[in-house]
Each structure stands twice: as C-alpha cells, then as structure tokens.
Amino acid sequence: MADDPTHAARDNFWRLSPADLGTQIGSGLQGLTASEAAGRLDRYGPNSDAAPRIEGAMRAILRRLLEPLSLILLVAGIVSMLTGDEIGGLIIVLILTLSIGLDTIQEGHAIRAAEVLRRSVALKAEVKRDGTFREIDVDHVVPGDILRVRAGDIIPADALILQSTAFTAGEAALTGEPYPVQKRAGAVTDPDDRSNALFRGAVAQTGEAIALVVRTGRDTVFGTAASALGEAQVPSPFERDLREFGLVIARATLALVLVVLTVRVVFGRPVMDSLLFSVALAVGLTPELLPMITTVTLSRGALRMAGRKVIVKRLAAIHDLGAMTVLCTDKTGTLTSAEITLAKSLDADGKNDARAARLGAIAAELGGDRGSLDAALVAGQSNAAQGWTLAGRQAFDFSRRLGSVLATGPEGALLIVKGAPEAVLALCTMDESARAAAMTRVHQLAAEGLRCVAVASRLWTGATREVETEDETDLVFEGLCAFADPPKPTAAAAIARLAASGVTLKILSGDDPVVVKRLAGLVGLNADRVLSGADIAELSDEALAVQVQSTDAYGRLAPDQKSRIVKALQASGAVVGFLGDGINDAPALKVADIGLSVDGATGVAQAAADIILLASDLEVVADGVEEGRRTFANILKYVRMGASSNFGNMLSMAIASIALPFLPMLPTQILLNNLLYDLSELGIPFDQVSPAATAQPQVWSMRRLARFAAIMGPLSSVFDFLTFGALLYLFKASPEEFRTAWFIESMATQILVIFIIRTNGRPWRNWPDPLLSASSLVALLVAMVVPFTPVGAWFGFVTPPPLMMAGIALLVVVYLACAELLKPFAIRTGGKD
C-alpha cells in the first residue's frame, strides 16, 4: 500500500535479514494467530488484484459516438433527413452504425483481462496459523504469514525464504530467465541477487521452502502487472490522428457554412435557399465514408493478417503496426525458442570431446531430476545410457550443488558426478593451476551466454550400493557441458528485414545482461553496451530518454523498468511496439502503442496485447508491419481524395454561391454529387498498394495532409473557376445549363482523380484493383447519364449543348494531366509517405 511506512523497506526485502524484516512488518517468525491475520487482512486488503474496469456495450458505443468525426456524421445525417434527403441521411447514419458496431465487437475481448489474471494463480495456499500449517484461500494470505510451498505449487505472494530443501522455482514468466532458479535461505550481497526471495506467479519446480510473506495483492510483482491492465487504455496513434482529423473537418465545415450563410443573407439572398444550400455544403464536406472505409479496410487487413498467423484484437492496431518505428521485444520465446540445448562438450583441456556430455547424459537418464538441463543432456546424447544400469545414486543436493550416479555398464562400475563447476572441481584430483584454468573456461563460456555443468567420474571398487557423500572423492575431471538458449534461425534475417523497413529493434529482458549481450550480437544488434536494471534505476526519465537512443539491449529488468524504457522511446516521438509473452511483460504491453504477444504466452500477456501472433517468430511481425502499411495506404487514398478534390469543389461552390446571382448547384444536386462520389470510393479498401508505399513507417500527419491539400486543393478550385468562366462567358450558359455542366465536370474530376493520387508513381505502372475500377467507373457512368434522363429533370438538370460538353471534357483531361504533374511536388512537400 502506498501509504504504508514500511513499503519502501519491503521493496528490497531480500536484502534484509528475517529478523529485521519481521520487525519491519510487525510480525515474528512463528506465524500469525487467526485474529492477527484478520486484522492484517483489513489493513492490507485481500491478496488479489483490482477488479477490471469493465466497459459495458452501451458505454463503449457512446464513447465512439462522441468522437468528433462521428458527431459530424450524425448531425449531417439528421440534417439531411430533416431537409428532405431521407435516403442520403439514412445511408450516413447506417454507415456510422455499422462502423461503430464493428469496432465495438472487435475490441470486446479486452474487458476479460483481469479475469484471465485471476485464473493464472493458485486458489489455495498453505500458511502457519495458530502454530500449525493449514490450507486457506489464497485471497486471505497477508504480510507476516509463514508460507510453505512445495514442488508444483504456484507461489501466492512475494516472500523471504526462511528454510529450503532442494528448492527451485521457474520464473520465466516473471523474469524471462529460461533456467530453473535455485532458491535458498541466507543473506545476499549483490542487489540484483534475489535467490532468497519468492515471487507471486512463479512455479515451484523441485523441493520445498518455508518463507515469510512480505507483499501481497497489488504490491507484488505480479500485482503490478495486473494493475497495468486495469488502467484506462490511452488512445492509439491512429485514434489520435483520426480524432485530430475529425476536429479539423468540423472546424472547416462550421467556418465555411457560417461564412456562406452570413454573406448570402447580408447580400439579400433568400434565407431558406441559403440555409438549405449551406446544409448541403456541410454534407458535401463531411467524409461520411471515412468510418466505413477505415473499418472495412482494417477488417480486410485483419483477415489477411489472420492468414499470416496474426490475430488482431484491436482494429486500429493494424495501422499502428504499420506506423511502428521501434519494436521492443523480450528475449525468451520470441528471439529464442526457450528450449535449453546442449551447445558444447569439452574435455579437461577445453577441447571438443563428447565424453563429458555422454557421461552426463547417462547420469541424467538413470538418476537425474529431469530438469531442463538433464533433458538437454539426454536429447544431445541420445541412447547414451544404452547398456548401462543404475546401481545407486546420491540425489542432487542444492546446498552442495551437485549429485551423483553409480552406473554399471561397458566400462564396469562407474561413479558419475555432475553439478556446478566450482563444486565438482573441488572434489577432483588436480592441481590448482588446472582447476583455475577450468574455471577460466567456465567464465569465458558464461561471457558467450552459455551455462556450464561439470562432469567427473571414478571407477567404483567393491560391491555396488547406494552412494554416500563420502564416496564423491578422488574424482577425475572429465570436462564441461555447456548449454544455451539459442536464437531462432529466422531471428537475424527478420531483424534485418525490419531494419530495412525503418523499424529499430531493442531487446528488453529480465535475463542476465551477459546472456542478453551475447544474444544481441548473434542476431545482428548493437551489442557494445547493455544497460541493466540497476543502471536504469539510477537514471532520471530525462537521462533515460537520451540513453535509449543509442542502446539496443537491456538485461535484468523489472516489469516497471520495461515500461519506463517504452515511455522514454515514446517521449522522443517514436511509435513503439512491444512483443512479450510473460507476466513481467504485461505493463510494457499496456503502455506501448502496439502490444504484441504470442500463442502460448501467459494469459496476462495475451490479455494486455493488441495483437497475438500464432507463430512466435519475428518474420510474422515483419509481415504484419507490411500489412499495416498497406492498410494505411488505402485509408490515406480516401483522405487525399477529400483533400485534393472534394474540399476544393465545395470551396469553389461556396465562393460561387456568393459571387453568382443564382445558386451554382441546387441542394439536391449537391447531395446527389456527394452520394455518387461516395459510391465511387467503395472499392478503395480492396485496392492494391505498391511496394514503395510499404517501405517505411506510415504516419498520418495532419501537417503532411495540409501541405498536400495546399497544392492539390487549389488546383481543383482553379479548374472549377475556369469551368465557371467558360460556362458564363464562352458558352453563355443558363443557370440550369450551368448547374448541369458543372455537376458533370465536378463528378468527372472528383472520381477520376483517384486513379492519379492512389499511387505515388505513374498510374499506368500500378494498375488499380478491378473492384476500385468498377466502383469508380460505374458511379461516373451514372453521373454522366442521369442529366440526360427523365430522372435528371427531377433534380433540375437539362441537356447541355454538345459543344459545351466537349469543352467540359477538355477541361477534365487538362485537370487530370496537371494533377499528375503536380502530384510529386505535393507528396514531396508533405515528406515521405
């Protein structure tokens, strides 16, 4: 608890003696009475995590509806229906409803995050109450309890070990360390040494331990990760960009409508006509298809990513994945396979020799504890024990850090001893220089990220029997077995592929910095420097923001330190993704712009993630980045359409409505124009994207869009004014002919320009998808035919003279040519996109 005066001391409880710690938390080492436990339960609260902040369906829908763009569309739809365009208004409202509904359904999985957490830990715990050990609900464990855990138990709280017998714990989900961690009572001198502490969520693998409970519930390492899932989700980069775009459209629409309405009324134009025209302008300016195109495009991206073994929990994360500039990843299970393998077998002189591994495999198969190292020995030397039988054994002793097996076979009766190098070497008949040389090799192998087990033996004389400690003397040092958690074969290539596409990778691991440094070098990252958790703790946020720019590898990190690194990267403007699979990764997954986890990860990690990879491989991430950029490129096409022609045409119409003695287009004609224009763009989500558009991170920058519009928008308006001039002064058009001819010109330029701006290159080098071609050309055909039909008369159209149509056609062709010529400048002005 934050207001607990002993909280600071309990943060580093493994550095205190049991007596001092008992004094700090106000308890002895004999356990609590039932009444004391009840009082502490009231004081500290239950040993559980905060209930998840569950957002109901109605609240989720309301939150999306209150977005600026959604409000604009809702108002536009209602106003359209009130002014006589019931069909257009219903279409707008239906599009908005479908978009919000799809978003709500896709993102509904996150509300069960805390429930997954609660299922991840033990339901019962064994504690000492009133002098005897008894089972209680895990929620009732309190600081000061004396806890007993045995092999197979999930540790229910953070605690200091008082006694232990051959006890090891699996902490991979908490720290990323793939090897079992030996736990024993006693003082530690290294601040990073937590071998005398137990942590909630770890799994007891062997032996038994009795410990003093220090932290429970949300104060534990596990609880900190759980609390991160209860925090409100900050808007993603895509959601922030979409909101900003909606606000810009809202301001522009309101300003234009108010100016047109005010000026027309001041100039004495009919108030009702001016109001209806202003409303039609507002509807014309509103990108009502943007939510649908965004949702459909993202949904198609999600389907394609599913085909590439990626499950998308939050649709907007697809865009964010394409915008990602830095990917932080845990080591175990992502860059490595988390499967310990036998890397080397060396003889006493350090030369490659299989004998040490063969003897170690015999001992492992006949009498080992079947831990990960024994399994690696057996796998590395299959059939080594064939022809050998077990005659006696001395179980692995964690205090002596070795074990032995008496085996009979082709070499007769042989005592095989294996364990920690310093422990085994001390029992061998060798001089001090040879012993020192062997330990030097151990340190050299450790610098390579390899863990060593020493193997020694001696011929057994006399009758076979159970092995005693006294028998483990006068041993012959056979050599060293070195083990590794190797990088995945595809890791280096995937990292190079990400780097080529503008994504920097950083390793954020709870494992030993030496191991992280070795791995970073193997996969092609900058391994000159590795920052440890202790280093991070000494840095301010400002100093850390500087360090993260030049450091690619981090080791021995606590969960909150991973989050700090992610935030430091974000502070420098990076769009940060985090890939992790353990409990210790949940806070970083939550604060990252894109959280990625893997199938088979802890429920905590999957609950915190936005995207889940069915294949734990960085190649899949690289595929997802490419898909995210393809999705964004198609959304950007629609936005560019509005910036280049739609907004330009509405601006031209507003100016013309003030300058001309008649309305340049009737409100019903504007709404028809808008409807056909929207129909023409229905194929955008299905369009193809050039490789150049997916080569670098894609960021939806309002500045870039504004600059693009500053070139392409005025170009559209210039040709509108040329059209006005030609119709008024060259063809002497009547108001009806003026409206009809400009409707045709407006539709042709708006629809056909998509084939120009849909690609950064030349249109004939990157053909559109047939669906986009069909939707665009069918809408254009309808727009060209309607004025010449009886339906056109209902909208106020007349048949223009052939010469006038020829002039309009010429203007359209020249406009498209100019758009193609200016497009590179507009894109270059806006920066890379």
CSV table of N, CA, C and O in Angstrom, one decimal, residues 737-827:
chain,number,residue,atom,x,y,z
A,737,GLU,N,-28.3,25.1,-67.3
A,737,GLU,CA,-27.1,24.5,-68.1
A,737,GLU,C,-25.9,24.6,-67.2
A,737,GLU,O,-25.0,23.7,-67.3
A,738,PHE,N,-25.7,25.8,-66.5
A,738,PHE,CA,-24.5,25.9,-65.7
A,738,PHE,C,-24.4,24.8,-64.6
A,738,PHE,O,-23.4,24.2,-64.5
A,739,ARG,N,-25.5,24.6,-64.0
A,739,ARG,CA,-25.6,23.6,-62.9
A,739,ARG,C,-25.3,22.2,-63.5
A,739,ARG,O,-24.6,21.4,-62.9
A,740,THR,N,-25.9,21.9,-64.6
A,740,THR,CA,-25.7,20.5,-65.2
A,740,THR,C,-24.3,20.3,-65.6
A,740,THR,O,-23.7,19.3,-65.3
A,741,ALA,N,-23.7,21.3,-66.4
A,741,ALA,CA,-22.4,21.2,-66.9
A,741,ALA,C,-21.4,21.1,-65.7
A,741,ALA,O,-20.4,20.3,-65.8
A,742,TRP,N,-21.6,21.9,-64.7
A,742,TRP,CA,-20.6,21.8,-63.6
A,742,TRP,C,-20.8,20.6,-62.8
A,742,TRP,O,-19.8,20.0,-62.3
A,743,PHE,N,-22.0,20.0,-62.7
A,743,PHE,CA,-22.2,18.8,-62.0
A,743,PHE,C,-21.4,17.7,-62.7
A,743,PHE,O,-20.7,16.9,-62.1
A,744,ILE,N,-21.5,17.7,-64.0
A,744,ILE,CA,-20.7,16.7,-64.8
A,744,ILE,C,-19.2,16.8,-64.6
A,744,ILE,O,-18.5,15.9,-64.4
A,745,GLU,N,-18.8,18.1,-64.7
A,745,GLU,CA,-17.3,18.4,-64.6
A,745,GLU,C,-16.9,18.0,-63.2
A,745,GLU,O,-15.8,17.4,-63.0
A,746,SER,N,-17.7,18.4,-62.2
A,746,SER,CA,-17.3,18.1,-60.8
A,746,SER,C,-17.2,16.6,-60.5
A,746,SER,O,-16.2,16.1,-59.9
A,747,MET,N,-18.2,15.8,-61.0
A,747,MET,CA,-18.2,14.4,-60.8
A,747,MET,C,-17.0,13.7,-61.5
A,747,MET,O,-16.3,12.9,-61.0
A,748,ALA,N,-16.7,14.2,-62.8
A,748,ALA,CA,-15.6,13.6,-63.5
A,748,ALA,C,-14.2,13.8,-62.9
A,748,ALA,O,-13.4,12.9,-62.7
A,749,THR,N,-14.0,15.1,-62.4
A,749,THR,CA,-12.7,15.4,-61.8
A,749,THR,C,-12.6,14.7,-60.4
A,749,THR,O,-11.5,14.1,-60.1
A,750,GLN,N,-13.6,14.6,-59.6
A,750,GLN,CA,-13.5,14.0,-58.3
A,750,GLN,C,-13.3,12.5,-58.4
A,750,GLN,O,-12.5,12.0,-57.7
A,751,ILE,N,-14.0,11.9,-59.3
A,751,ILE,CA,-13.9,10.4,-59.4
A,751,ILE,C,-12.6,10.0,-60.1
A,751,ILE,O,-11.9,9.1,-59.6
A,752,LEU,N,-12.3,10.6,-61.2
A,752,LEU,CA,-11.1,10.2,-62.0
A,752,LEU,C,-9.8,10.5,-61.3
A,752,LEU,O,-8.8,9.8,-61.6
A,753,VAL,N,-9.8,11.5,-60.4
A,753,VAL,CA,-8.5,11.8,-59.8
A,753,VAL,C,-8.0,10.7,-58.9
A,753,VAL,O,-6.8,10.7,-58.5
A,754,ILE,N,-8.9,9.8,-58.4
A,754,ILE,CA,-8.5,8.7,-57.6
A,754,ILE,C,-7.4,7.9,-58.3
A,754,ILE,O,-6.5,7.4,-57.6
A,755,PHE,N,-7.5,7.7,-59.6
A,755,PHE,CA,-6.6,6.9,-60.3
A,755,PHE,C,-5.2,7.6,-60.4
A,755,PHE,O,-4.2,7.0,-60.6
A,756,ILE,N,-5.2,9.0,-60.1
A,756,ILE,CA,-3.9,9.7,-60.1
A,756,ILE,C,-3.3,9.6,-58.7
A,756,ILE,O,-2.1,9.3,-58.6
A,757,ILE,N,-4.1,9.9,-57.7
A,757,ILE,CA,-3.5,10.1,-56.4
A,757,ILE,C,-3.4,8.8,-55.6
A,757,ILE,O,-2.9,8.8,-54.4
A,758,ARG,N,-4.0,7.7,-56.1
A,758,ARG,CA,-3.9,6.4,-55.4
A,758,ARG,C,-2.5,5.8,-55.3
A,758,ARG,O,-2.2,4.9,-54.6
A,759,THR,N,-1.6,6.3,-56.1
A,759,THR,CA,-0.2,5.8,-56.1
A,759,THR,C,0.7,7.0,-56.2
A,759,THR,O,0.4,8.0,-56.8
A,760,ASN,N,1.9,6.8,-55.6
A,760,ASN,CA,2.9,7.9,-55.6
A,760,ASN,C,3.6,7.9,-57.0
A,760,ASN,O,4.3,8.9,-57.3
A,761,GLY,N,3.5,6.8,-57.7
A,761,GLY,CA,4.2,6.7,-59.0
A,761,GLY,C,3.2,7.0,-60.1
A,761,GLY,O,2.1,7.6,-60.0
A,762,ARG,N,3.6,6.6,-61.3
A,762,ARG,CA,2.8,6.8,-62.5
A,762,ARG,C,1.6,5.8,-62.5
A,762,ARG,O,1.8,4.6,-62.2
A,763,PRO,N,0.4,6.3,-62.8
A,763,PRO,CA,-0.8,5.4,-62.7
A,763,PRO,C,-0.7,4.1,-63.6
A,763,PRO,O,-1.1,3.1,-63.2
A,764,TRP,N,-0.1,4.3,-64.8
A,764,TRP,CA,0.0,3.2,-65.7
A,764,TRP,C,1.0,2.1,-65.3
A,764,TRP,O,1.1,1.0,-65.9
A,765,ARG,N,1.8,2.4,-64.2
A,765,ARG,CA,2.7,1.4,-63.7
A,765,ARG,C,2.2,0.7,-62.5
A,765,ARG,O,2.8,-0.3,-62.0
A,766,ASN,N,1.1,1.1,-62.0
A,766,ASN,CA,0.5,0.4,-60.9
A,766,ASN,C,-1.0,0.5,-61.0
A,766,ASN,O,-1.7,1.4,-60.6
A,767,TRP,N,-1.6,-0.5,-61.7
A,767,TRP,CA,-3.0,-0.6,-62.0
A,767,TRP,C,-3.9,-0.8,-60.8
A,767,TRP,O,-3.5,-1.5,-59.9
A,768,PRO,N,-5.0,-0.2,-60.7
A,768,PRO,CA,-5.9,-0.3,-59.6
A,768,PRO,C,-6.6,-1.7,-59.6
A,768,PRO,O,-6.6,-2.4,-60.6
A,769,ASP,N,-7.1,-2.1,-58.4
A,769,ASP,CA,-7.8,-3.3,-58.3
A,769,ASP,C,-9.1,-3.2,-59.1
A,769,ASP,O,-9.7,-2.1,-59.2
A,770,PRO,N,-9.5,-4.3,-59.7
A,770,PRO,CA,-10.8,-4.3,-60.5
A,770,PRO,C,-12.0,-3.8,-59.7
A,770,PRO,O,-12.8,-3.1,-60.3
A,771,LEU,N,-12.0,-4.0,-58.4
A,771,LEU,CA,-13.2,-3.5,-57.7
A,771,LEU,C,-13.2,-2.0,-57.6
A,771,LEU,O,-14.3,-1.4,-57.7
A,772,LEU,N,-12.0,-1.4,-57.4
A,772,LEU,CA,-12.0,0.0,-57.4
A,772,LEU,C,-12.3,0.6,-58.7
A,772,LEU,O,-13.0,1.6,-58.8
A,773,SER,N,-11.8,0.0,-59.8
A,773,SER,CA,-12.1,0.5,-61.1
A,773,SER,C,-13.6,0.4,-61.4
A,773,SER,O,-14.2,1.3,-61.9
A,774,ALA,N,-14.2,-0.7,-61.0
A,774,ALA,CA,-15.6,-0.9,-61.2
A,774,ALA,C,-16.5,0.1,-60.5
A,774,ALA,O,-17.4,0.8,-61.0
A,775,SER,N,-16.2,0.3,-59.1
A,775,SER,CA,-17.0,1.2,-58.3
A,775,SER,C,-16.8,2.6,-58.9
A,775,SER,O,-17.8,3.4,-58.9
A,776,SER,N,-15.6,3.0,-59.3
A,776,SER,CA,-15.4,4.4,-59.7
A,776,SER,C,-16.1,4.6,-61.1
A,776,SER,O,-16.8,5.6,-61.3
A,777,LEU,N,-15.9,3.7,-62.0
A,777,LEU,CA,-16.4,3.9,-63.4
A,777,LEU,C,-17.9,3.8,-63.5
A,777,LEU,O,-18.6,4.5,-64.2
A,778,VAL,N,-18.5,2.9,-62.6
A,778,VAL,CA,-20.0,2.8,-62.6
A,778,VAL,C,-20.6,4.1,-62.1
A,778,VAL,O,-21.6,4.6,-62.6
A,779,ALA,N,-20.0,4.6,-61.0
A,779,ALA,CA,-20.5,5.9,-60.4
A,779,ALA,C,-20.4,7.0,-61.4
A,779,ALA,O,-21.3,7.9,-61.6
A,780,LEU,N,-19.2,7.0,-62.1
A,780,LEU,CA,-19.0,8.1,-63.2
A,780,LEU,C,-20.0,7.9,-64.3
A,780,LEU,O,-20.6,8.9,-64.8
A,781,LEU,N,-20.3,6.7,-64.7
A,781,LEU,CA,-21.3,6.5,-65.8
A,781,LEU,C,-22.7,7.0,-65.4
A,781,LEU,O,-23.4,7.6,-66.2
A,782,VAL,N,-23.1,6.7,-64.1
A,782,VAL,CA,-24.4,7.1,-63.6
A,782,VAL,C,-24.4,8.7,-63.7
A,782,VAL,O,-25.4,9.3,-64.1
A,783,ALA,N,-23.3,9.3,-63.2
A,783,ALA,CA,-23.3,10.8,-63.2
A,783,ALA,C,-23.4,11.4,-64.6
A,783,ALA,O,-24.0,12.4,-64.8
A,784,MET,N,-22.8,10.7,-65.6
A,784,MET,CA,-22.8,11.2,-66.9
A,784,MET,C,-24.2,11.0,-67.6
A,784,MET,O,-24.6,11.8,-68.4
A,785,VAL,N,-24.9,9.9,-67.2
A,785,VAL,CA,-26.2,9.5,-67.9
A,785,VAL,C,-27.4,10.2,-67.2
A,785,VAL,O,-28.3,10.7,-68.0
A,786,VAL,N,-27.4,10.4,-65.9
A,786,VAL,CA,-28.6,11.0,-65.2
A,786,VAL,C,-29.1,12.3,-65.8
A,786,VAL,O,-30.3,12.4,-66.0
A,787,PRO,N,-28.2,13.3,-66.1
A,787,PRO,CA,-28.7,14.5,-66.7
A,787,PRO,C,-29.5,14.4,-68.0
A,787,PRO,O,-30.2,15.3,-68.3
A,788,PHE,N,-29.3,13.3,-68.7
A,788,PHE,CA,-29.9,13.1,-70.0
A,788,PHE,C,-31.1,12.2,-69.9
A,788,PHE,O,-31.6,11.8,-70.9
A,789,THR,N,-31.6,11.9,-68.7
A,789,THR,CA,-32.7,11.1,-68.5
A,789,THR,C,-33.9,11.8,-67.8
A,789,THR,O,-33.6,12.9,-67.2
A,790,PRO,N,-35.1,11.3,-67.8
A,790,PRO,CA,-36.2,11.9,-67.1
A,790,PRO,C,-35.9,12.2,-65.6
A,790,PRO,O,-36.4,13.1,-65.0
A,791,VAL,N,-35.1,11.3,-65.0
A,791,VAL,CA,-34.7,11.4,-63.6
A,791,VAL,C,-33.9,12.7,-63.4
A,791,VAL,O,-34.1,13.4,-62.4
A,792,GLY,N,-33.1,13.1,-64.4
A,792,GLY,CA,-32.3,14.3,-64.3
A,792,GLY,C,-33.2,15.5,-64.2
A,792,GLY,O,-32.8,16.5,-63.5
A,793,ALA,N,-34.3,15.5,-64.9
A,793,ALA,CA,-35.2,16.7,-64.8
A,793,ALA,C,-35.7,16.9,-63.4
A,793,ALA,O,-35.9,18.0,-63.0
A,794,TRP,N,-36.0,15.8,-62.7
A,794,TRP,CA,-36.4,15.9,-61.3
A,794,TRP,C,-35.4,16.6,-60.4
A,794,TRP,O,-35.7,17.3,-59.5
A,795,PHE,N,-34.1,16.4,-60.7
A,795,PHE,CA,-33.0,17.0,-60.0
A,795,PHE,C,-32.7,18.4,-60.5
A,795,PHE,O,-31.9,19.1,-59.9
A,796,GLY,N,-33.4,18.8,-61.6
A,796,GLY,CA,-33.2,20.2,-62.1
A,796,GLY,C,-32.1,20.3,-63.2
A,796,GLY,O,-31.7,21.3,-63.5
A,797,PHE,N,-31.8,19.1,-63.8
A,797,PHE,CA,-30.8,19.1,-64.8
A,797,PHE,C,-31.5,19.3,-66.2
A,797,PHE,O,-32.7,19.0,-66.4
A,798,VAL,N,-30.7,19.8,-67.2
A,798,VAL,CA,-31.1,19.9,-68.6
A,798,VAL,C,-30.0,19.3,-69.4
A,798,VAL,O,-28.9,19.1,-69.0
A,799,THR,N,-30.4,19.1,-70.7
A,799,THR,CA,-29.4,18.5,-71.6
A,799,THR,C,-28.4,19.7,-72.1
A,799,THR,O,-28.9,20.6,-72.8
A,800,PRO,N,-27.1,19.6,-71.8
A,800,PRO,CA,-26.2,20.7,-72.3
A,800,PRO,C,-25.9,20.5,-73.8
A,800,PRO,O,-26.0,19.4,-74.3
A,801,PRO,N,-25.6,21.6,-74.5
A,801,PRO,CA,-25.2,21.5,-75.9
A,801,PRO,C,-24.0,20.7,-76.1
A,801,PRO,O,-23.1,20.7,-75.2
A,802,PRO,N,-23.8,20.0,-77.2
A,802,PRO,CA,-22.6,19.2,-77.5
A,802,PRO,C,-21.3,20.0,-77.3
A,802,PRO,O,-20.3,19.4,-76.8
A,803,LEU,N,-21.3,21.2,-77.8
A,803,LEU,CA,-20.0,22.0,-77.8
A,803,LEU,C,-19.6,22.2,-76.3
A,803,LEU,O,-18.5,22.2,-75.9
A,804,MET,N,-20.7,22.5,-75.5
A,804,MET,CA,-20.4,22.7,-74.1
A,804,MET,C,-19.8,21.5,-73.4
A,804,MET,O,-18.9,21.5,-72.6
A,805,MET,N,-20.4,20.3,-73.8
A,805,MET,CA,-19.9,19.0,-73.3
A,805,MET,C,-18.4,18.8,-73.7
A,805,MET,O,-17.6,18.3,-72.9
A,806,ALA,N,-18.1,19.1,-74.9
A,806,ALA,CA,-16.7,19.0,-75.5
A,806,ALA,C,-15.8,19.8,-74.6
A,806,ALA,O,-14.7,19.4,-74.3
A,807,GLY,N,-16.2,21.1,-74.3
A,807,GLY,CA,-15.3,22.0,-73.5
A,807,GLY,C,-15.1,21.4,-72.1
A,807,GLY,O,-14.0,21.5,-71.6
A,808,ILE,N,-16.2,20.9,-71.5
A,808,ILE,CA,-16.1,20.2,-70.2
A,808,ILE,C,-15.1,19.1,-70.3
A,808,ILE,O,-14.2,18.9,-69.4
A,809,ALA,N,-15.2,18.2,-71.3
A,809,ALA,CA,-14.3,17.1,-71.5
A,809,ALA,C,-12.8,17.5,-71.6
A,809,ALA,O,-11.9,16.9,-70.9
A,810,LEU,N,-12.6,18.6,-72.3
A,810,LEU,CA,-11.2,19.1,-72.5
A,810,LEU,C,-10.7,19.6,-71.1
A,810,LEU,O,-9.5,19.3,-70.7
A,811,LEU,N,-11.5,20.3,-70.4
A,811,LEU,CA,-11.1,20.8,-69.0
A,811,LEU,C,-10.7,19.6,-68.1
A,811,LEU,O,-9.8,19.7,-67.3
A,812,VAL,N,-11.5,18.6,-68.2
A,812,VAL,CA,-11.3,17.4,-67.3
A,812,VAL,C,-9.9,16.8,-67.6
A,812,VAL,O,-9.2,16.4,-66.7
A,813,VAL,N,-9.7,16.6,-68.9
A,813,VAL,CA,-8.4,16.0,-69.4
A,813,VAL,C,-7.2,16.8,-68.9
A,813,VAL,O,-6.2,16.3,-68.4
A,814,VAL,N,-7.3,18.1,-69.1
A,814,VAL,CA,-6.2,19.0,-68.7
A,814,VAL,C,-6.0,19.0,-67.2
A,814,VAL,O,-4.9,19.0,-66.7
A,815,TYR,N,-7.1,19.0,-66.5
A,815,TYR,CA,-7.0,18.9,-65.0
A,815,TYR,C,-6.3,17.6,-64.5
A,815,TYR,O,-5.4,17.7,-63.7
A,816,LEU,N,-6.7,16.5,-65.1
A,816,LEU,CA,-6.0,15.2,-64.7
A,816,LEU,C,-4.5,15.3,-65.1
A,816,LEU,O,-3.7,14.8,-64.3
A,817,ALA,N,-4.2,15.8,-66.2
A,817,ALA,CA,-2.8,15.9,-66.6
A,817,ALA,C,-2.0,16.8,-65.6
A,817,ALA,O,-0.9,16.5,-65.2
A,818,CYS,N,-2.6,18.0,-65.2
A,818,CYS,CA,-2.0,18.9,-64.2
A,818,CYS,C,-1.8,18.2,-62.9
A,818,CYS,O,-0.8,18.4,-62.2
A,819,ALA,N,-2.9,17.4,-62.5
A,819,ALA,CA,-2.8,16.7,-61.2
A,819,ALA,C,-1.7,15.7,-61.2
A,819,ALA,O,-0.9,15.6,-60.2
A,820,GLU,N,-1.5,15.0,-62.3
A,820,GLU,CA,-0.4,14.1,-62.4
A,820,GLU,C,1.0,14.8,-62.3
A,820,GLU,O,1.9,14.3,-61.7
A,821,LEU,N,1.1,16.0,-62.9
A,821,LEU,CA,2.3,16.7,-62.9
A,821,LEU,C,2.7,17.3,-61.6
A,821,LEU,O,3.8,17.3,-61.1
A,822,LEU,N,1.6,17.7,-60.9
A,822,LEU,CA,1.9,18.4,-59.6
A,822,LEU,C,2.0,17.4,-58.4
A,822,LEU,O,2.5,17.7,-57.3
A,823,LYS,N,1.5,16.2,-58.6
A,823,LYS,CA,1.4,15.2,-57.6
A,823,LYS,C,2.8,14.9,-56.9
A,823,LYS,O,2.9,14.9,-55.7
A,824,PRO,N,3.9,14.8,-57.7
A,824,PRO,CA,5.1,14.5,-57.0
A,824,PRO,C,5.6,15.7,-56.1
A,824,PRO,O,6.2,15.4,-55.0
A,825,PHE,N,5.2,16.9,-56.5
A,825,PHE,CA,5.6,18.0,-55.6
A,825,PHE,C,4.7,18.0,-54.4
A,825,PHE,O,5.2,18.4,-53.3
A,826,ALA,N,3.5,17.7,-54.5
A,826,ALA,CA,2.6,17.6,-53.3
A,826,ALA,C,3.1,16.6,-52.3
A,826,ALA,O,3.1,16.8,-51.1
A,827,ILE,N,3.5,15.4,-52.9
A,827,ILE,CA,3.9,14.3,-52.0
A,827,ILE,C,5.3,14.6,-51.4
A,827,ILE,O,5.5,14.4,-50.2
